[in-house]
PDB file of C-alpha atoms in Angstrom:
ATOM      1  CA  UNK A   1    -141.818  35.877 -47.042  1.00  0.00           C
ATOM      2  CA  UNK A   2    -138.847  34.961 -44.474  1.00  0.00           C
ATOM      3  CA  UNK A   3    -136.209  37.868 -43.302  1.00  0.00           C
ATOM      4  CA  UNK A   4    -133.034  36.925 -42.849  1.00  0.00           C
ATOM      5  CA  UNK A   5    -131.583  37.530 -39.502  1.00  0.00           C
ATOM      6  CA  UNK A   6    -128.673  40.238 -39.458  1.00  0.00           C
ATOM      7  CA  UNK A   7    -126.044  38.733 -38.285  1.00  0.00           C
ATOM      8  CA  UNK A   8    -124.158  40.624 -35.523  1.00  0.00           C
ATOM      9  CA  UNK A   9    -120.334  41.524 -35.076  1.00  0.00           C
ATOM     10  CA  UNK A  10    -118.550  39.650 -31.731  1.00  0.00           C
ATOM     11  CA  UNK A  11    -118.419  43.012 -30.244  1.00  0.00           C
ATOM     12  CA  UNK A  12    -122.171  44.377 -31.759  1.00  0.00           C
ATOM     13  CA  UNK A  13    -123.130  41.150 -29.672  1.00  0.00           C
ATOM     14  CA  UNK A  14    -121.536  41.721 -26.265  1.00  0.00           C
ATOM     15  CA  UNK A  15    -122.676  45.455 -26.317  1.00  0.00           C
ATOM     16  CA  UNK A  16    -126.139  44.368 -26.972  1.00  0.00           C
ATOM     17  CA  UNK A  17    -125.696  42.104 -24.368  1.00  0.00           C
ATOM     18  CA  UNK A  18    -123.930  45.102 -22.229  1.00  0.00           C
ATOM     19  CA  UNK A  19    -126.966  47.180 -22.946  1.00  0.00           C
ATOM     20  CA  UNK A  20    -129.430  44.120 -21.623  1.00  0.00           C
ATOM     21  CA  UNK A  21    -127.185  43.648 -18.048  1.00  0.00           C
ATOM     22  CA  UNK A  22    -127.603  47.971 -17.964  1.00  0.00           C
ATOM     23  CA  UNK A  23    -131.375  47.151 -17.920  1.00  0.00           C
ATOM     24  CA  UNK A  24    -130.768  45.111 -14.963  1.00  0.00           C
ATOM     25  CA  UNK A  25    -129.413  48.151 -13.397  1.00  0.00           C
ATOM     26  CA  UNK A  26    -132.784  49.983 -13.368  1.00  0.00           C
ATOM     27  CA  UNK A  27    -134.172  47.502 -10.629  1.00  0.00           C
ATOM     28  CA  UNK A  28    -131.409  45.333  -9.076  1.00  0.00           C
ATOM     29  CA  UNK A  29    -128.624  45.986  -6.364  1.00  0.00           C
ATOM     30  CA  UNK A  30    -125.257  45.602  -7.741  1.00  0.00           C
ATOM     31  CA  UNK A  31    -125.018  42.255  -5.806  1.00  0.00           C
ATOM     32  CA  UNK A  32    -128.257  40.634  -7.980  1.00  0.00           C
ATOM     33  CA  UNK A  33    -126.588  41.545 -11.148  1.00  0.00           C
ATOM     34  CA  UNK A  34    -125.663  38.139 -12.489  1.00  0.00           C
ATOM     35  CA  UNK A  35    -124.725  36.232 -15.664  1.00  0.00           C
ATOM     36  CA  UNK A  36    -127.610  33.531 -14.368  1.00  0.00           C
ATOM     37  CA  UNK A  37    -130.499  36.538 -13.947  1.00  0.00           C
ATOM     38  CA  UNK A  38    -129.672  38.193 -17.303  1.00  0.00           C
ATOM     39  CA  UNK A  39    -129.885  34.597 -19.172  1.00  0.00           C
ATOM     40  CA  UNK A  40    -133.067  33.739 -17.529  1.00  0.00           C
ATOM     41  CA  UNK A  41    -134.519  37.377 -18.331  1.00  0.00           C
ATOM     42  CA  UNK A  42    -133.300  37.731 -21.580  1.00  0.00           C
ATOM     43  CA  UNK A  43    -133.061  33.796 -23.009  1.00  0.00           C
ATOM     44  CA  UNK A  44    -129.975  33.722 -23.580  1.00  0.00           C
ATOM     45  CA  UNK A  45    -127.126  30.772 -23.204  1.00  0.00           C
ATOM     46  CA  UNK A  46    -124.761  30.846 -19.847  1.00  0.00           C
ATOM     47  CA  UNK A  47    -122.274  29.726 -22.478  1.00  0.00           C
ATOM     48  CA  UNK A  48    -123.005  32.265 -24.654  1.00  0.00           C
ATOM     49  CA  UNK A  49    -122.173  35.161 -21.732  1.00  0.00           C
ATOM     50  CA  UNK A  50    -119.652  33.272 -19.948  1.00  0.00           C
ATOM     51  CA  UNK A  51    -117.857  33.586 -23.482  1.00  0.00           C
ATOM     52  CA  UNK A  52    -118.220  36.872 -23.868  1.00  0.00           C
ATOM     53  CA  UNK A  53    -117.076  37.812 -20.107  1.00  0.00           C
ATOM     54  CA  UNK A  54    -115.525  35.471 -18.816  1.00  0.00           C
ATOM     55  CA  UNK A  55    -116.655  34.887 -15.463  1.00  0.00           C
ATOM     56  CA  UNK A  56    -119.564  36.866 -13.273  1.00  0.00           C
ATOM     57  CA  UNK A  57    -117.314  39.273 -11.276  1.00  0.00           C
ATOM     58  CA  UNK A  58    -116.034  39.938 -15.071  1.00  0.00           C
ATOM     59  CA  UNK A  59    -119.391  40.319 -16.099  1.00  0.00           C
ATOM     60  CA  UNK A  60    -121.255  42.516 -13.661  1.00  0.00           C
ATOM     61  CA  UNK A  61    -118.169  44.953 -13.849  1.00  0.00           C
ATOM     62  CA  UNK A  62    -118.694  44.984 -17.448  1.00  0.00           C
ATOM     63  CA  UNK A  63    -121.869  45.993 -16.787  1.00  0.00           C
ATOM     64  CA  UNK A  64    -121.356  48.508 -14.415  1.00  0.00           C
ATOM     65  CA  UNK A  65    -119.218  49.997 -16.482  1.00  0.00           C
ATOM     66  CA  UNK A  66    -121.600  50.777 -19.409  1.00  0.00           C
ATOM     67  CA  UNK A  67    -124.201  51.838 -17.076  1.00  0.00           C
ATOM     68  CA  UNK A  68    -121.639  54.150 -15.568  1.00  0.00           C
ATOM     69  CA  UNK A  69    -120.584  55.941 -19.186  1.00  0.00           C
ATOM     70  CA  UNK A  70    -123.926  55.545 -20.366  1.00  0.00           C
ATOM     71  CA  UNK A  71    -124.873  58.212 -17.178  1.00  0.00           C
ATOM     72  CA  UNK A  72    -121.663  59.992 -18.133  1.00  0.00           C
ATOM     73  CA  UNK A  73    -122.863  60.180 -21.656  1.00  0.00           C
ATOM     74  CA  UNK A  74    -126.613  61.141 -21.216  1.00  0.00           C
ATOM     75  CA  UNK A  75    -125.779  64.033 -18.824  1.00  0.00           C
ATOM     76  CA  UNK A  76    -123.457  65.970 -21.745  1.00  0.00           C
ATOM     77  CA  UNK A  77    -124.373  69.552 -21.230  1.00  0.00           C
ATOM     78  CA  UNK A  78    -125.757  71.101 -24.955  1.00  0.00           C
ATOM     79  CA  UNK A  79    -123.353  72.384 -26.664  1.00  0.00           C
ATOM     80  CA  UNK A  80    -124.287  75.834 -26.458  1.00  0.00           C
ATOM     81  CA  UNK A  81    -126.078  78.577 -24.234  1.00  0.00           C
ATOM     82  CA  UNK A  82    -125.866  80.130 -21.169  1.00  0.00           C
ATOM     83  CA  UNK A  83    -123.058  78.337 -18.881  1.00  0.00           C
ATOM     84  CA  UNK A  84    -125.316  77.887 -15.828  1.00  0.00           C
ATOM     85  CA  UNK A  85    -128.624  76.754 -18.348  1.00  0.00           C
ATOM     86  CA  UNK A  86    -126.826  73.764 -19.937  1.00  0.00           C
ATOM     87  CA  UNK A  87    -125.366  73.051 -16.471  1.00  0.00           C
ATOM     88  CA  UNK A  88    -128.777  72.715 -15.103  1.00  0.00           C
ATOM     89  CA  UNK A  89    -130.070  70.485 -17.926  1.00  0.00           C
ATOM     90  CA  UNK A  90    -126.930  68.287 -17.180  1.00  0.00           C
ATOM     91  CA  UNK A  91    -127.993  67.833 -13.580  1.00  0.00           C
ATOM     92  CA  UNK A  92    -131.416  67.499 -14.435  1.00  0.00           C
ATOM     93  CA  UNK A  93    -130.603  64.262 -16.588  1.00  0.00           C
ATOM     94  CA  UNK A  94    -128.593  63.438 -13.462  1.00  0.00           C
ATOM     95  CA  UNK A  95    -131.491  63.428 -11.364  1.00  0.00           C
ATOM     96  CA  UNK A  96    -133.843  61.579 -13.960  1.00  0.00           C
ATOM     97  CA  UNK A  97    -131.146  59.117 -14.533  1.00  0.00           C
ATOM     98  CA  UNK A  98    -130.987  58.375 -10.664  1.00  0.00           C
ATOM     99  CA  UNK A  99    -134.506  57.998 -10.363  1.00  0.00           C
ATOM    100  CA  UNK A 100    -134.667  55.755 -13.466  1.00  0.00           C
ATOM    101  CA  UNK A 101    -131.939  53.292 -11.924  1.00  0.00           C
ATOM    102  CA  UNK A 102    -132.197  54.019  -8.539  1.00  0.00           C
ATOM    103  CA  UNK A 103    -131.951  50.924  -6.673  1.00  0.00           C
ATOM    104  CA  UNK A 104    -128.392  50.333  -8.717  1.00  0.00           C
ATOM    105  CA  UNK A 105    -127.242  53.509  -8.275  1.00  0.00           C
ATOM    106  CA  UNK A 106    -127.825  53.499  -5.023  1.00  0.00           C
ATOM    107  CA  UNK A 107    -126.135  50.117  -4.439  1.00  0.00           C
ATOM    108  CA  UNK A 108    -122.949  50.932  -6.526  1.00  0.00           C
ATOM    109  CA  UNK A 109    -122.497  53.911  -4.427  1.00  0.00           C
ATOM    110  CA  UNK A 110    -122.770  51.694  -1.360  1.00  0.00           C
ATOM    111  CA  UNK A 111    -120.310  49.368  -3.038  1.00  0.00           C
ATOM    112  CA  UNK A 112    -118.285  52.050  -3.343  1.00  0.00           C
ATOM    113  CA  UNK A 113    -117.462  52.959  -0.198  1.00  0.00           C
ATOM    114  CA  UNK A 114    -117.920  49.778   1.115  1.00  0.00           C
ATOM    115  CA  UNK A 115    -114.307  48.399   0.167  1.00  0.00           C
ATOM    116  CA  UNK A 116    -114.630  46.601  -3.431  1.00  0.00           C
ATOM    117  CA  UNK A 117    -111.608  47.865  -4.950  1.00  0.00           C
ATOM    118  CA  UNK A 118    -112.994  47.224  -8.274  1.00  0.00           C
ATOM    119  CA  UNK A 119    -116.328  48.692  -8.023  1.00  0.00           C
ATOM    120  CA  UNK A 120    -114.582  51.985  -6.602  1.00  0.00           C
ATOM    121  CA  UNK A 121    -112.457  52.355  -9.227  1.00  0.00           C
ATOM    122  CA  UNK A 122    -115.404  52.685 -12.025  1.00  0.00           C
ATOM    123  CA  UNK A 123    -117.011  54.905  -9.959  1.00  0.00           C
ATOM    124  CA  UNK A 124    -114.524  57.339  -9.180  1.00  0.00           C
ATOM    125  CA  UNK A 125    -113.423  57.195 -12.821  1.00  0.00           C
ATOM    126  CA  UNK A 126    -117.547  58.182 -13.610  1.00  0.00           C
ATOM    127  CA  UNK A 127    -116.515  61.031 -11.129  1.00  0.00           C
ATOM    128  CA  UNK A 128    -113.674  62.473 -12.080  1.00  0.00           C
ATOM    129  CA  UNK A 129    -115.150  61.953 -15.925  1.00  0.00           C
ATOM    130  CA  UNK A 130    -117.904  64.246 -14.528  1.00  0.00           C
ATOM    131  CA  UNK A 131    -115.842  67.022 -12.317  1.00  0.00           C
ATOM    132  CA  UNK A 132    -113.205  67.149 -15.414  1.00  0.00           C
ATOM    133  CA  UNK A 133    -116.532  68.085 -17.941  1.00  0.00           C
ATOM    134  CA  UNK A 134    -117.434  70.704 -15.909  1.00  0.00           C
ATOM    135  CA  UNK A 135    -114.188  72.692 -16.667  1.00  0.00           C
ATOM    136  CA  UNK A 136    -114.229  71.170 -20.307  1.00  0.00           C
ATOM    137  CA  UNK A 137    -117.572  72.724 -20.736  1.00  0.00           C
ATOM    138  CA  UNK A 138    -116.923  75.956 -18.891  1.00  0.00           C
ATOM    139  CA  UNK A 139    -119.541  76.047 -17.342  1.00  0.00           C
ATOM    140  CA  UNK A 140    -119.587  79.086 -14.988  1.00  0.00           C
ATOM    141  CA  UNK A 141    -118.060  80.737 -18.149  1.00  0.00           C
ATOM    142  CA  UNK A 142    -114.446  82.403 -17.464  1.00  0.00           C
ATOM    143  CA  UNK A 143    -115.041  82.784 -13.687  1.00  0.00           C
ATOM    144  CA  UNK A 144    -113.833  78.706 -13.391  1.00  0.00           C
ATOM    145  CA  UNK A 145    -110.206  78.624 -12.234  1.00  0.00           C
ATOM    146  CA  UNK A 146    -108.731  75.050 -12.839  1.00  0.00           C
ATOM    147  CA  UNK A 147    -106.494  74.895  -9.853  1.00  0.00           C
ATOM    148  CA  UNK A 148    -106.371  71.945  -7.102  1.00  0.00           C
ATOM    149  CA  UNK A 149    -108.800  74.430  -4.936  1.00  0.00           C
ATOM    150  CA  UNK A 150    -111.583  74.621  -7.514  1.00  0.00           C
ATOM    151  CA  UNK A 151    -111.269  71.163  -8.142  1.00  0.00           C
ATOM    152  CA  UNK A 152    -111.285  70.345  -4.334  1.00  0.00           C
ATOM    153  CA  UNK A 153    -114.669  72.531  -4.511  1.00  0.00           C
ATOM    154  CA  UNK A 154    -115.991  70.845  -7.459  1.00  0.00           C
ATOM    155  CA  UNK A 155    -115.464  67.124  -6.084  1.00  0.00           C
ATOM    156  CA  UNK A 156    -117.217  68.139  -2.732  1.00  0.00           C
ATOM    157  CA  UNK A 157    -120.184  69.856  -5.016  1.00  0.00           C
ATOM    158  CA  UNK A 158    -120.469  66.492  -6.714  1.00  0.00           C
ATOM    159  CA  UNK A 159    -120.791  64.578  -3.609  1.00  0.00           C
ATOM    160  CA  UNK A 160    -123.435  67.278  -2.509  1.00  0.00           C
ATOM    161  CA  UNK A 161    -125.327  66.583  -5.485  1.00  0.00           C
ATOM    162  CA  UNK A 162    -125.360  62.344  -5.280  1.00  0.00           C
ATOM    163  CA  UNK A 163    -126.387  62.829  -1.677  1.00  0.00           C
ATOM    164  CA  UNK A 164    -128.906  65.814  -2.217  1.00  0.00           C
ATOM    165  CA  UNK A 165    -130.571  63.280  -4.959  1.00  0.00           C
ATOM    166  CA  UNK A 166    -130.539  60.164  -3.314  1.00  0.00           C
ATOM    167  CA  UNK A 167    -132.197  61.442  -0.495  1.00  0.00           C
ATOM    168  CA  UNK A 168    -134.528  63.875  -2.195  1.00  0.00           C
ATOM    169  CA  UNK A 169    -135.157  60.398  -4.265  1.00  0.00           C
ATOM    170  CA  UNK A 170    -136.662  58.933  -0.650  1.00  0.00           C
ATOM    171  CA  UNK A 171    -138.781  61.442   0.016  1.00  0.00           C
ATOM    172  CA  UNK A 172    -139.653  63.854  -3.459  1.00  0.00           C
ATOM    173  CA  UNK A 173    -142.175  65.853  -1.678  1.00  0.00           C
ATOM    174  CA  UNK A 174    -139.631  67.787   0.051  1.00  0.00           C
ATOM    175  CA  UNK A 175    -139.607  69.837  -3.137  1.00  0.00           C
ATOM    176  CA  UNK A 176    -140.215  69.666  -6.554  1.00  0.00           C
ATOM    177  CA  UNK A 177    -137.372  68.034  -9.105  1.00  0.00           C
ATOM    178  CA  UNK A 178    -137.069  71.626 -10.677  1.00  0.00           C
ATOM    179  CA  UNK A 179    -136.667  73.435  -7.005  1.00  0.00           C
ATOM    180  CA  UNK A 180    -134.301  70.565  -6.581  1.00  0.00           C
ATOM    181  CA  UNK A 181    -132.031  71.214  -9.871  1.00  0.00           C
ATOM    182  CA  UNK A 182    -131.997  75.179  -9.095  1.00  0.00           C
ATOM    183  CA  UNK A 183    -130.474  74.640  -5.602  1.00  0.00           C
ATOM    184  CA  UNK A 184    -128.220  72.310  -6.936  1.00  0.00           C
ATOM    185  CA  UNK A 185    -126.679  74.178  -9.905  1.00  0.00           C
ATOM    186  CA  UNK A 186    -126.939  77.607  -8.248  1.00  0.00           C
ATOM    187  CA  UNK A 187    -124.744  75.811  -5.201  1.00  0.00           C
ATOM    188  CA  UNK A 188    -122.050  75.638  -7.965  1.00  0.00           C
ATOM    189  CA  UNK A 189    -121.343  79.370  -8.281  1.00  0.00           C
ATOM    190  CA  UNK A 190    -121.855  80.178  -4.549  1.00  0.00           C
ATOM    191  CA  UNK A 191    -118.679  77.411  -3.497  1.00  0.00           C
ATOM    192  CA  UNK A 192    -116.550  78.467  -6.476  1.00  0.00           C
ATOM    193  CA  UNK A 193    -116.970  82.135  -5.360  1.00  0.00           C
ATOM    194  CA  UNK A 194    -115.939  81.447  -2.074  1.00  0.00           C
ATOM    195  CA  UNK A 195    -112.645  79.535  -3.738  1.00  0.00           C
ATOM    196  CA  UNK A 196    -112.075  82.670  -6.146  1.00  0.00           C
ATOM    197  CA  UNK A 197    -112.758  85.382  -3.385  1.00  0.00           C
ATOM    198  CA  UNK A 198    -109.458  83.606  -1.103  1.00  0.00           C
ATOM    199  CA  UNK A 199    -107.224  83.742  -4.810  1.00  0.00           C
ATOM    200  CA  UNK A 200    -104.472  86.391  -4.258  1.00  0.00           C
ATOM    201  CA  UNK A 201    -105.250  89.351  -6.972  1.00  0.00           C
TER     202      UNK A 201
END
């Protein structure tokens, strides 16, 4: 007996053809994303994704994008528990996401600083997404001051983090991925505390 195929929506159809480029992600530099490398791999029409984005600058941001709020979206803290135990299982997402994409990751950050205007802008959007959660979620419980000095702190923690696991990605027997999420989220309280111990009484 034949199925029927289900026939997708326009926009059921470019995210499934989002979530194909985000596989790309996982193994390719930023620069190798391409609407000719994601209709080879996945058999698809030019036509069809040159319809659906446009162009290929279009298209690789597009993807970027989604990979970037997919990350944002993975590492969501639980909803409940201890402030500093949902904020490690947050980072350690982080870190398995990283590992899982690393050569894109590693190339968007690259891109990042290395002057495309577009590129930067997703990226510090995934960024501030990140450092606003973190006072969203509360989570060093009511010891987080939002002020521009905690948030100063917080932006240089994230930065620690990206560098701590990108490098710690190079060479993982510097310490084990659990050793590596401990130092990272106990880093949090020790730089905050240092921020609340200057705040006038």
């Amino acid at each position: 007996m034949s199925t029927s195929r289900v026939r997708l929506s326009p926009e059921e159809r470019r995210l499934q053809l989002l979530d194909l480029g985000a596989r790309l992600f996982a193994t390719r530099s930023v620069e190798e994303i391409s609407i000719d490398v994601l209709a080879e791999e996945a058999g698809v029409s030019r036509g069809l994704l040159y319809h659906y984005f446009g162009g290929k600058q279009d298209f690789r941001e597009a993807v970027i994008r989604h990979a970037v709020e997919d990350l944002v979206e993975q590492t969501a803290p639980p909803a409940t528990g201890d402030p500093l135990e949902r904020l490690a299982t947050s980072v350690g997402v982080y870190v398995d996401y990283v590992i899982a994409n690393l050569t894109g990751y590693r190339s968007l950050v690259r891109a990042a600083a290395g002057g495309s205007e577009d590129l930067r802008a997703i990226y510090e959007e995934a960024r501030s997404a990140l450092t606003d959660r973190i006072f969203r979620e509360d989570s060093l419980g009511d010891h987080l001051h939002d002020d521009a000095a905690t948030r100063l702190v917080i932006r240089g923690w994230s930065a620690l983090v990206e560098e701590m696991v990108l490098t710690w990605a190079a060479d993982p027997s510097v310490m084990s991925r659990e050793a590596l999420v401990d130092t990272l989220v106990g880093a949090l309280p020790a730089l905050t505390g240092v921020v609340s111990g200057d705040r006038p009484g």
